[in-house]
Amino acid sequence: MDTKQGIWQGGLNYLPFEPSFKIKYHMESYKLDDVLQEEKTVLTRRRKALSGEESAKKFDENKFGIAMSGGGIRSATINLGFLRTLNLFKILEKADYVSTVSGGGYTGAYLQTTIKEKNGYDELFDEQNIHHLRSYGNYLIPGQGKLEKLWNTALLSFGFLVSWFMSLLSPAAILVMVYLLFKAIASLSFLDVRGSLLDWNSAGNRVMYFLEPALWLTGGILVLHFMLNLLMNFSLGVSKFFTKLETFVLIVILVFLAVSGIITLDSSGTWSGQQVWMALLGAAALYVFGFFLNPNSLSFHRFYRKQLSDAFLSHTGGRYKNLRLKDVFSIEEGTDGHQNYLAPYPLINTCLNLQNPGGDDKFKGAKASDYFLLSPLYCGSKLTKYVRTAASSGYKDMTLPAALTISAAAVNPGMGIYSNKILSILMTLFNARLGFWADNPEAKPRRFLPPQATHVVWWPSFFLKELLSKIGTDNRKLN
């Protein structure tokens, strides 16, 4: 395969989950003005094809879009009725844009795929489709009868447990690597690391003299952070300072627990030379394995995406259940068919979490997050700039169900700079996250490495970023 197209290779297509170690190239980024100009060009051409030259000339005068807000299935239901009314009065087909977020995206995805399937607006809301949507109103646990509900509840529980187990592979890899490296270093004859550490009193004393005061200190910092936020109306400066302080304290505690745990539990003594080499090889193998532990594939995101796809896209007979985002809307010069541009141009809005903002010059105002756009032409935001969807290896294979699910990811450990640290840790450890790690459009190529390595990351480090609230625009991946 042609690596210039960003297609992954190397015999990895036997993996049972989405590949994360892809051959990727640094893509050119664009500003918002560039995005708006190309959208105007494309939508003017769409108007000309659908309504004639005169309508196209008036694009700047009377362009309009439809915005559908979020709110889960309730929002999807309200928006469905709203669109049905607009369609009844022939207004829907005149829209240039349809902008959605979260639950509004459920209806937006239905709109895009159904218009493609029916090749028009006349049968957009036929009774068969509406019946299907009503049947999947409870999309996480669909079904009509008690037995079917019970079965789907079991599937939901099993799916969560499996994803939770898989998500723990990253911290497990880190812990085993630390243990193997510690044992290898401690077994070197000229270093008595293990002996020195074992001389540090007993496990009980270590907890008493370090861990207990550290936990009290952490609790005090969290309380002080909360009180100052209330007194100073959630000042950005206060939150940024305490975010750094809390992260430092938590790192110190985690390192202490890891070292203390190894000392307390390990009683096997030092290893021989061969065992040391085996430990080093094992640590190296785990490091390589970490490049494949993509949380987008291992977390609950996949199950959530399937349920949403079944509910809002399967009515087309499965034809568009995995429609790529870049293929949702397209219009080329000389194209006769119009099903690819008949629907309004979709703008799928998502939330860009900013717990660790990438510099004051980019992060202005007391915002806990920023918007991030997913669309057929461009993906990105004003904060990170934009990349062409079809030309970026990180977005060209993204599907409409994936974009819909990202937009609807209402549960995530990192929900802005004001996120509760303890809650972030618990949500990360128990896999209570629906978010998605996407390529940062503004990521620069690494020094001394080819551009293909720009977005290749060691995934366990991103588990730590979620755990320690280090999510922001200065990472190669955005959440």
PDB file of C-alpha atoms in Angstrom, residues 6-234:
ATOM      1  CA  GLY A   6      -1.209   7.413   5.612  1.00  0.00           C
ATOM      2  CA  ILE A   7      -2.320   3.786   5.417  1.00  0.00           C
ATOM      3  CA  TRP A   8      -0.939   1.607   8.165  1.00  0.00           C
ATOM      4  CA  GLN A   9       1.140  -1.325   7.134  1.00  0.00           C
ATOM      5  CA  GLY A  10       3.556  -3.921   8.413  1.00  0.00           C
ATOM      6  CA  GLY A  11       1.257  -6.929   8.673  1.00  0.00           C
ATOM      7  CA  LEU A  12      -0.759  -5.507  11.569  1.00  0.00           C
ATOM      8  CA  ASN A  13      -4.192  -6.018  10.061  1.00  0.00           C
ATOM      9  CA  TYR A  14      -4.794  -9.177  12.045  1.00  0.00           C
ATOM     10  CA  LEU A  15      -5.250  -7.182  15.255  1.00  0.00           C
ATOM     11  CA  PRO A  16      -8.719  -7.557  16.851  1.00  0.00           C
ATOM     12  CA  PHE A  17      -8.973  -3.826  17.562  1.00  0.00           C
ATOM     13  CA  GLU A  18      -8.455  -0.559  15.745  1.00  0.00           C
ATOM     14  CA  PRO A  19      -4.770   0.004  14.948  1.00  0.00           C
ATOM     15  CA  SER A  20      -3.127   2.965  16.633  1.00  0.00           C
ATOM     16  CA  PHE A  21       0.425   2.547  15.367  1.00  0.00           C
ATOM     17  CA  LYS A  22      -0.269   4.082  11.982  1.00  0.00           C
ATOM     18  CA  ILE A  23       2.111   5.505   9.440  1.00  0.00           C
ATOM     19  CA  LYS A  24       1.166   9.174   9.621  1.00  0.00           C
ATOM     20  CA  TYR A  25       2.381  12.324   7.979  1.00  0.00           C
ATOM     21  CA  HIS A  26       2.393  15.857   9.286  1.00  0.00           C
ATOM     22  CA  MET A  27      -0.378  17.735   7.526  1.00  0.00           C
ATOM     23  CA  GLU A  28      -0.618  21.415   6.686  1.00  0.00           C
ATOM     24  CA  SER A  29      -2.897  23.341   9.031  1.00  0.00           C
ATOM     25  CA  TYR A  30      -5.326  26.098   8.055  1.00  0.00           C
ATOM     26  CA  LYS A  31      -6.948  29.088   9.701  1.00  0.00           C
ATOM     27  CA  LEU A  32     -10.673  29.633  10.134  1.00  0.00           C
ATOM     28  CA  ASP A  33     -10.798  32.093   7.213  1.00  0.00           C
ATOM     29  CA  ASP A  34      -9.472  29.378   4.892  1.00  0.00           C
ATOM     30  CA  VAL A  35     -12.141  26.968   6.117  1.00  0.00           C
ATOM     31  CA  LEU A  36     -14.965  29.468   5.649  1.00  0.00           C
ATOM     32  CA  GLN A  37     -13.778  30.385   2.167  1.00  0.00           C
ATOM     33  CA  GLU A  38     -13.722  26.788   0.969  1.00  0.00           C
ATOM     34  CA  GLU A  39     -17.108  26.086   2.549  1.00  0.00           C
ATOM     35  CA  LYS A  40     -18.493  29.092   0.694  1.00  0.00           C
ATOM     36  CA  THR A  41     -17.077  27.838  -2.602  1.00  0.00           C
ATOM     37  CA  VAL A  42     -18.512  24.360  -2.121  1.00  0.00           C
ATOM     38  CA  LEU A  43     -21.928  25.503  -0.889  1.00  0.00           C
ATOM     39  CA  THR A  44     -22.256  28.075  -3.672  1.00  0.00           C
ATOM     40  CA  ARG A  45     -21.639  25.264  -6.139  1.00  0.00           C
ATOM     41  CA  ARG A  46     -24.254  23.189  -4.299  1.00  0.00           C
ATOM     42  CA  ARG A  47     -26.820  25.971  -4.606  1.00  0.00           C
ATOM     43  CA  LYS A  48     -26.102  26.316  -8.295  1.00  0.00           C
ATOM     44  CA  ALA A  49     -26.584  22.585  -8.835  1.00  0.00           C
ATOM     45  CA  LEU A  50     -29.815  22.422  -6.831  1.00  0.00           C
ATOM     46  CA  SER A  51     -31.478  25.806  -7.370  1.00  0.00           C
ATOM     47  CA  GLY A  52     -29.748  27.528 -10.250  1.00  0.00           C
ATOM     48  CA  GLU A  53     -27.318  30.357 -10.903  1.00  0.00           C
ATOM     49  CA  GLU A  54     -29.473  33.103  -9.366  1.00  0.00           C
ATOM     50  CA  SER A  55     -29.697  31.366  -5.986  1.00  0.00           C
ATOM     51  CA  ALA A  56     -25.952  30.739  -5.982  1.00  0.00           C
ATOM     52  CA  LYS A  57     -25.225  34.443  -6.517  1.00  0.00           C
ATOM     53  CA  LYS A  58     -27.243  35.317  -3.407  1.00  0.00           C
ATOM     54  CA  PHE A  59     -25.379  32.944  -1.092  1.00  0.00           C
ATOM     55  CA  ASP A  60     -23.790  35.733   0.966  1.00  0.00           C
ATOM     56  CA  GLU A  61     -27.113  37.547   1.254  1.00  0.00           C
ATOM     57  CA  ASN A  62     -29.390  34.772   2.425  1.00  0.00           C
ATOM     58  CA  LYS A  63     -27.306  31.800   3.539  1.00  0.00           C
ATOM     59  CA  PHE A  64     -28.739  30.153   6.615  1.00  0.00           C
ATOM     60  CA  GLY A  65     -28.217  27.139   8.783  1.00  0.00           C
ATOM     61  CA  ILE A  66     -30.089  25.029  11.292  1.00  0.00           C
ATOM     62  CA  ALA A  67     -28.610  24.501  14.762  1.00  0.00           C
ATOM     63  CA  MET A  68     -29.619  21.519  16.887  1.00  0.00           C
ATOM     64  CA  SER A  69     -28.573  21.616  20.519  1.00  0.00           C
ATOM     65  CA  GLY A  70     -27.607  18.739  22.775  1.00  0.00           C
ATOM     66  CA  GLY A  71     -29.435  16.933  25.538  1.00  0.00           C
ATOM     67  CA  GLY A  72     -29.352  13.234  24.737  1.00  0.00           C
ATOM     68  CA  ILE A  73     -32.399  11.402  23.474  1.00  0.00           C
ATOM     69  CA  ARG A  74     -34.745  14.207  24.557  1.00  0.00           C
ATOM     70  CA  SER A  75     -32.875  16.657  22.362  1.00  0.00           C
ATOM     71  CA  ALA A  76     -32.873  14.164  19.492  1.00  0.00           C
ATOM     72  CA  THR A  77     -36.648  13.752  19.800  1.00  0.00           C
ATOM     73  CA  ILE A  78     -37.360  17.488  19.890  1.00  0.00           C
ATOM     74  CA  ASN A  79     -35.027  18.124  16.958  1.00  0.00           C
ATOM     75  CA  LEU A  80     -36.687  15.344  14.983  1.00  0.00           C
ATOM     76  CA  GLY A  81     -40.061  17.041  15.349  1.00  0.00           C
ATOM     77  CA  PHE A  82     -38.498  20.399  14.538  1.00  0.00           C
ATOM     78  CA  LEU A  83     -36.959  19.110  11.297  1.00  0.00           C
ATOM     79  CA  ARG A  84     -40.149  17.299  10.367  1.00  0.00           C
ATOM     80  CA  THR A  85     -42.065  20.578  10.590  1.00  0.00           C
ATOM     81  CA  LEU A  86     -39.452  22.450   8.559  1.00  0.00           C
ATOM     82  CA  ASN A  87     -39.590  19.722   5.945  1.00  0.00           C
ATOM     83  CA  LEU A  88     -43.380  19.942   5.795  1.00  0.00           C
ATOM     84  CA  PHE A  89     -43.080  23.590   4.741  1.00  0.00           C
ATOM     85  CA  LYS A  90     -40.183  22.909   2.310  1.00  0.00           C
ATOM     86  CA  ILE A  91     -37.760  24.946   4.427  1.00  0.00           C
ATOM     87  CA  LEU A  92     -35.372  22.169   5.413  1.00  0.00           C
ATOM     88  CA  GLU A  93     -34.158  21.589   1.864  1.00  0.00           C
ATOM     89  CA  LYS A  94     -33.205  25.259   1.547  1.00  0.00           C
ATOM     90  CA  ALA A  95     -30.755  25.171   4.473  1.00  0.00           C
ATOM     91  CA  ASP A  96     -27.055  25.494   3.675  1.00  0.00           C
ATOM     92  CA  TYR A  97     -25.719  24.230   6.996  1.00  0.00           C
ATOM     93  CA  VAL A  98     -26.882  21.977   9.796  1.00  0.00           C
ATOM     94  CA  SER A  99     -24.882  22.396  13.003  1.00  0.00           C
ATOM     95  CA  THR A 100     -25.236  19.796  15.754  1.00  0.00           C
ATOM     96  CA  VAL A 101     -23.842  18.832  19.119  1.00  0.00           C
ATOM     97  CA  SER A 102     -24.419  15.771  21.300  1.00  0.00           C
ATOM     98  CA  GLY A 103     -28.071  14.641  21.115  1.00  0.00           C
ATOM     99  CA  GLY A 104     -28.725  17.017  18.238  1.00  0.00           C
ATOM    100  CA  GLY A 105     -26.147  15.007  16.329  1.00  0.00           C
ATOM    101  CA  TYR A 106     -28.299  11.872  16.635  1.00  0.00           C
ATOM    102  CA  THR A 107     -30.939  13.549  14.506  1.00  0.00           C
ATOM    103  CA  GLY A 108     -28.301  15.181  12.315  1.00  0.00           C
ATOM    104  CA  ALA A 109     -26.778  11.795  11.458  1.00  0.00           C
ATOM    105  CA  TYR A 110     -30.245  10.420  10.712  1.00  0.00           C
ATOM    106  CA  LEU A 111     -30.859  13.394   8.412  1.00  0.00           C
ATOM    107  CA  GLN A 112     -27.642  12.923   6.426  1.00  0.00           C
ATOM    108  CA  THR A 113     -27.921   9.172   5.892  1.00  0.00           C
ATOM    109  CA  THR A 114     -31.658   9.084   5.192  1.00  0.00           C
ATOM    110  CA  ILE A 115     -31.454  11.786   2.521  1.00  0.00           C
ATOM    111  CA  LYS A 116     -28.687   9.774   0.874  1.00  0.00           C
ATOM    112  CA  GLU A 117     -30.738   6.589   1.102  1.00  0.00           C
ATOM    113  CA  LYS A 118     -33.983   8.141  -0.177  1.00  0.00           C
ATOM    114  CA  ASN A 119     -32.229  10.521  -2.592  1.00  0.00           C
ATOM    115  CA  GLY A 120     -34.484  13.344  -1.475  1.00  0.00           C
ATOM    116  CA  TYR A 121     -36.666  14.817   1.249  1.00  0.00           C
ATOM    117  CA  ASP A 122     -40.073  13.331   0.397  1.00  0.00           C
ATOM    118  CA  GLU A 123     -39.639  10.110   2.397  1.00  0.00           C
ATOM    119  CA  LEU A 124     -37.325  11.541   5.018  1.00  0.00           C
ATOM    120  CA  PHE A 125     -39.766  10.982   7.868  1.00  0.00           C
ATOM    121  CA  ASP A 126     -41.784   7.990   6.711  1.00  0.00           C
ATOM    122  CA  GLU A 127     -43.513   5.906   9.359  1.00  0.00           C
ATOM    123  CA  GLN A 128     -41.154   2.953   9.069  1.00  0.00           C
ATOM    124  CA  ASN A 129     -38.146   5.108   9.937  1.00  0.00           C
ATOM    125  CA  ILE A 130     -39.968   6.859  12.764  1.00  0.00           C
ATOM    126  CA  HIS A 131     -41.015   3.490  14.198  1.00  0.00           C
ATOM    127  CA  HIS A 132     -37.390   2.351  14.135  1.00  0.00           C
ATOM    128  CA  LEU A 133     -36.258   5.469  16.010  1.00  0.00           C
ATOM    129  CA  ARG A 134     -38.978   5.031  18.615  1.00  0.00           C
ATOM    130  CA  SER A 135     -37.970   1.403  19.115  1.00  0.00           C
ATOM    131  CA  TYR A 136     -34.415   2.517  19.877  1.00  0.00           C
ATOM    132  CA  GLY A 137     -35.317   5.439  22.123  1.00  0.00           C
ATOM    133  CA  ASN A 138     -33.489   3.716  24.961  1.00  0.00           C
ATOM    134  CA  TYR A 139     -30.473   3.117  22.747  1.00  0.00           C
ATOM    135  CA  LEU A 140     -28.088   1.845  25.430  1.00  0.00           C
ATOM    136  CA  ILE A 141     -30.540  -0.904  26.415  1.00  0.00           C
ATOM    137  CA  PRO A 142     -32.919  -1.232  23.447  1.00  0.00           C
ATOM    138  CA  GLY A 143     -35.718  -3.741  23.174  1.00  0.00           C
ATOM    139  CA  GLN A 144     -39.471  -4.092  23.555  1.00  0.00           C
ATOM    140  CA  GLY A 145     -40.024  -7.134  25.780  1.00  0.00           C
ATOM    141  CA  LYS A 146     -38.658  -7.845  29.254  1.00  0.00           C
ATOM    142  CA  LEU A 147     -36.514 -10.724  28.030  1.00  0.00           C
ATOM    143  CA  GLU A 148     -34.939  -8.608  25.299  1.00  0.00           C
ATOM    144  CA  LYS A 149     -34.330  -5.797  27.787  1.00  0.00           C
ATOM    145  CA  LEU A 150     -32.704  -8.229  30.205  1.00  0.00           C
ATOM    146  CA  TRP A 151     -30.459  -9.618  27.469  1.00  0.00           C
ATOM    147  CA  ASN A 152     -29.372  -6.154  26.337  1.00  0.00           C
ATOM    148  CA  THR A 153     -28.726  -5.137  29.949  1.00  0.00           C
ATOM    149  CA  ALA A 154     -26.421  -8.139  30.264  1.00  0.00           C
ATOM    150  CA  LEU A 155     -24.660  -7.127  27.039  1.00  0.00           C
ATOM    151  CA  LEU A 156     -24.200  -3.583  28.347  1.00  0.00           C
ATOM    152  CA  SER A 157     -22.727  -4.838  31.624  1.00  0.00           C
ATOM    153  CA  PHE A 158     -20.461  -7.325  29.877  1.00  0.00           C
ATOM    154  CA  GLY A 159     -19.348  -4.689  27.370  1.00  0.00           C
ATOM    155  CA  PHE A 160     -18.408  -2.294  30.143  1.00  0.00           C
ATOM    156  CA  LEU A 161     -16.488  -4.940  32.096  1.00  0.00           C
ATOM    157  CA  VAL A 162     -14.538  -6.002  29.005  1.00  0.00           C
ATOM    158  CA  SER A 163     -13.679  -2.404  28.111  1.00  0.00           C
ATOM    159  CA  TRP A 164     -12.671  -1.735  31.729  1.00  0.00           C
ATOM    160  CA  PHE A 165     -10.353  -4.733  31.737  1.00  0.00           C
ATOM    161  CA  MET A 166      -8.838  -3.676  28.410  1.00  0.00           C
ATOM    162  CA  SER A 167      -8.363  -0.098  29.618  1.00  0.00           C
ATOM    163  CA  LEU A 168      -6.270  -1.392  32.538  1.00  0.00           C
ATOM    164  CA  LEU A 169      -3.674  -2.773  30.128  1.00  0.00           C
ATOM    165  CA  SER A 170      -1.974   0.638  29.989  1.00  0.00           C
ATOM    166  CA  PRO A 171      -1.406   1.038  33.747  1.00  0.00           C
ATOM    167  CA  ALA A 172      -0.508  -2.654  33.968  1.00  0.00           C
ATOM    168  CA  ALA A 173       2.161  -2.177  31.295  1.00  0.00           C
ATOM    169  CA  ILE A 174       3.575   0.808  33.178  1.00  0.00           C
ATOM    170  CA  LEU A 175       3.668  -1.003  36.535  1.00  0.00           C
ATOM    171  CA  VAL A 176       5.275  -4.147  35.135  1.00  0.00           C
ATOM    172  CA  MET A 177       7.855  -2.057  33.259  1.00  0.00           C
ATOM    173  CA  VAL A 178       8.714  -0.180  36.465  1.00  0.00           C
ATOM    174  CA  TYR A 179       9.012  -3.444  38.375  1.00  0.00           C
ATOM    175  CA  LEU A 180      11.249  -5.108  35.774  1.00  0.00           C
ATOM    176  CA  LEU A 181      13.521  -2.076  35.533  1.00  0.00           C
ATOM    177  CA  PHE A 182      13.718  -1.797  39.318  1.00  0.00           C
ATOM    178  CA  LYS A 183      14.646  -5.462  39.663  1.00  0.00           C
ATOM    179  CA  ALA A 184      17.221  -5.205  36.888  1.00  0.00           C
ATOM    180  CA  ILE A 185      18.879  -2.141  38.420  1.00  0.00           C
ATOM    181  CA  ALA A 186      18.671  -3.508  41.960  1.00  0.00           C
ATOM    182  CA  SER A 187      20.382  -6.726  40.837  1.00  0.00           C
ATOM    183  CA  LEU A 188      23.513  -4.960  39.602  1.00  0.00           C
ATOM    184  CA  SER A 189      26.362  -5.858  41.914  1.00  0.00           C
ATOM    185  CA  PHE A 190      27.767  -2.337  42.169  1.00  0.00           C
ATOM    186  CA  LEU A 191      24.398  -0.852  43.148  1.00  0.00           C
ATOM    187  CA  ASP A 192      22.714  -1.795  46.402  1.00  0.00           C
ATOM    188  CA  VAL A 193      19.468   0.003  45.574  1.00  0.00           C
ATOM    189  CA  ARG A 194      17.200  -2.619  47.024  1.00  0.00           C
ATOM    190  CA  GLY A 195      19.200  -2.976  50.210  1.00  0.00           C
ATOM    191  CA  SER A 196      19.231   0.776  50.760  1.00  0.00           C
ATOM    192  CA  LEU A 197      15.493   1.018  50.293  1.00  0.00           C
ATOM    193  CA  LEU A 198      14.792  -1.955  52.545  1.00  0.00           C
ATOM    194  CA  ASP A 199      16.710  -0.213  55.315  1.00  0.00           C
ATOM    195  CA  TRP A 200      14.073   2.518  55.240  1.00  0.00           C
ATOM    196  CA  ASN A 201      12.133   1.228  58.268  1.00  0.00           C
ATOM    197  CA  SER A 202       9.110  -1.037  57.862  1.00  0.00           C
ATOM    198  CA  ALA A 203       6.151  -0.721  55.512  1.00  0.00           C
ATOM    199  CA  GLY A 204       4.012   0.497  58.406  1.00  0.00           C
ATOM    200  CA  ASN A 205       6.447   3.260  59.264  1.00  0.00           C
ATOM    201  CA  ARG A 206       6.677   4.333  55.631  1.00  0.00           C
ATOM    202  CA  VAL A 207       2.915   4.783  55.542  1.00  0.00           C
ATOM    203  CA  MET A 208       2.863   6.570  58.887  1.00  0.00           C
ATOM    204  CA  TYR A 209       5.716   8.982  58.188  1.00  0.00           C
ATOM    205  CA  PHE A 210       4.977   9.805  54.562  1.00  0.00           C
ATOM    206  CA  LEU A 211       1.710   8.617  53.078  1.00  0.00           C
ATOM    207  CA  GLU A 212      -0.666   9.722  55.830  1.00  0.00           C
ATOM    208  CA  PRO A 213       0.652  13.325  55.987  1.00  0.00           C
ATOM    209  CA  ALA A 214       0.749  13.437  52.178  1.00  0.00           C
ATOM    210  CA  LEU A 215      -2.912  12.450  51.961  1.00  0.00           C
ATOM    211  CA  TRP A 216      -3.865  15.064  54.553  1.00  0.00           C
ATOM    212  CA  LEU A 217      -1.879  17.653  52.596  1.00  0.00           C
ATOM    213  CA  THR A 218      -3.622  16.665  49.356  1.00  0.00           C
ATOM    214  CA  GLY A 219      -7.028  16.924  50.996  1.00  0.00           C
ATOM    215  CA  GLY A 220      -6.166  20.351  52.366  1.00  0.00           C
ATOM    216  CA  ILE A 221      -5.029  21.569  48.949  1.00  0.00           C
ATOM    217  CA  LEU A 222      -8.250  20.342  47.332  1.00  0.00           C
ATOM    218  CA  VAL A 223     -10.400  22.052  49.964  1.00  0.00           C
ATOM    219  CA  LEU A 224      -8.417  25.290  49.636  1.00  0.00           C
ATOM    220  CA  HIS A 225      -8.746  25.112  45.842  1.00  0.00           C
ATOM    221  CA  PHE A 226     -12.503  24.697  46.139  1.00  0.00           C
ATOM    222  CA  MET A 227     -12.907  27.553  48.634  1.00  0.00           C
ATOM    223  CA  LEU A 228     -10.775  29.986  46.615  1.00  0.00           C
ATOM    224  CA  ASN A 229     -12.711  29.097  43.469  1.00  0.00           C
ATOM    225  CA  LEU A 230     -15.924  30.078  45.238  1.00  0.00           C
ATOM    226  CA  LEU A 231     -14.471  33.272  46.700  1.00  0.00           C
ATOM    227  CA  MET A 232     -12.807  34.381  43.452  1.00  0.00           C
ATOM    228  CA  ASN A 233     -15.590  33.287  41.108  1.00  0.00           C
ATOM    229  CA  PHE A 234     -13.587  30.446  39.554  1.00  0.00           C
TER     230      PHE A 234
END
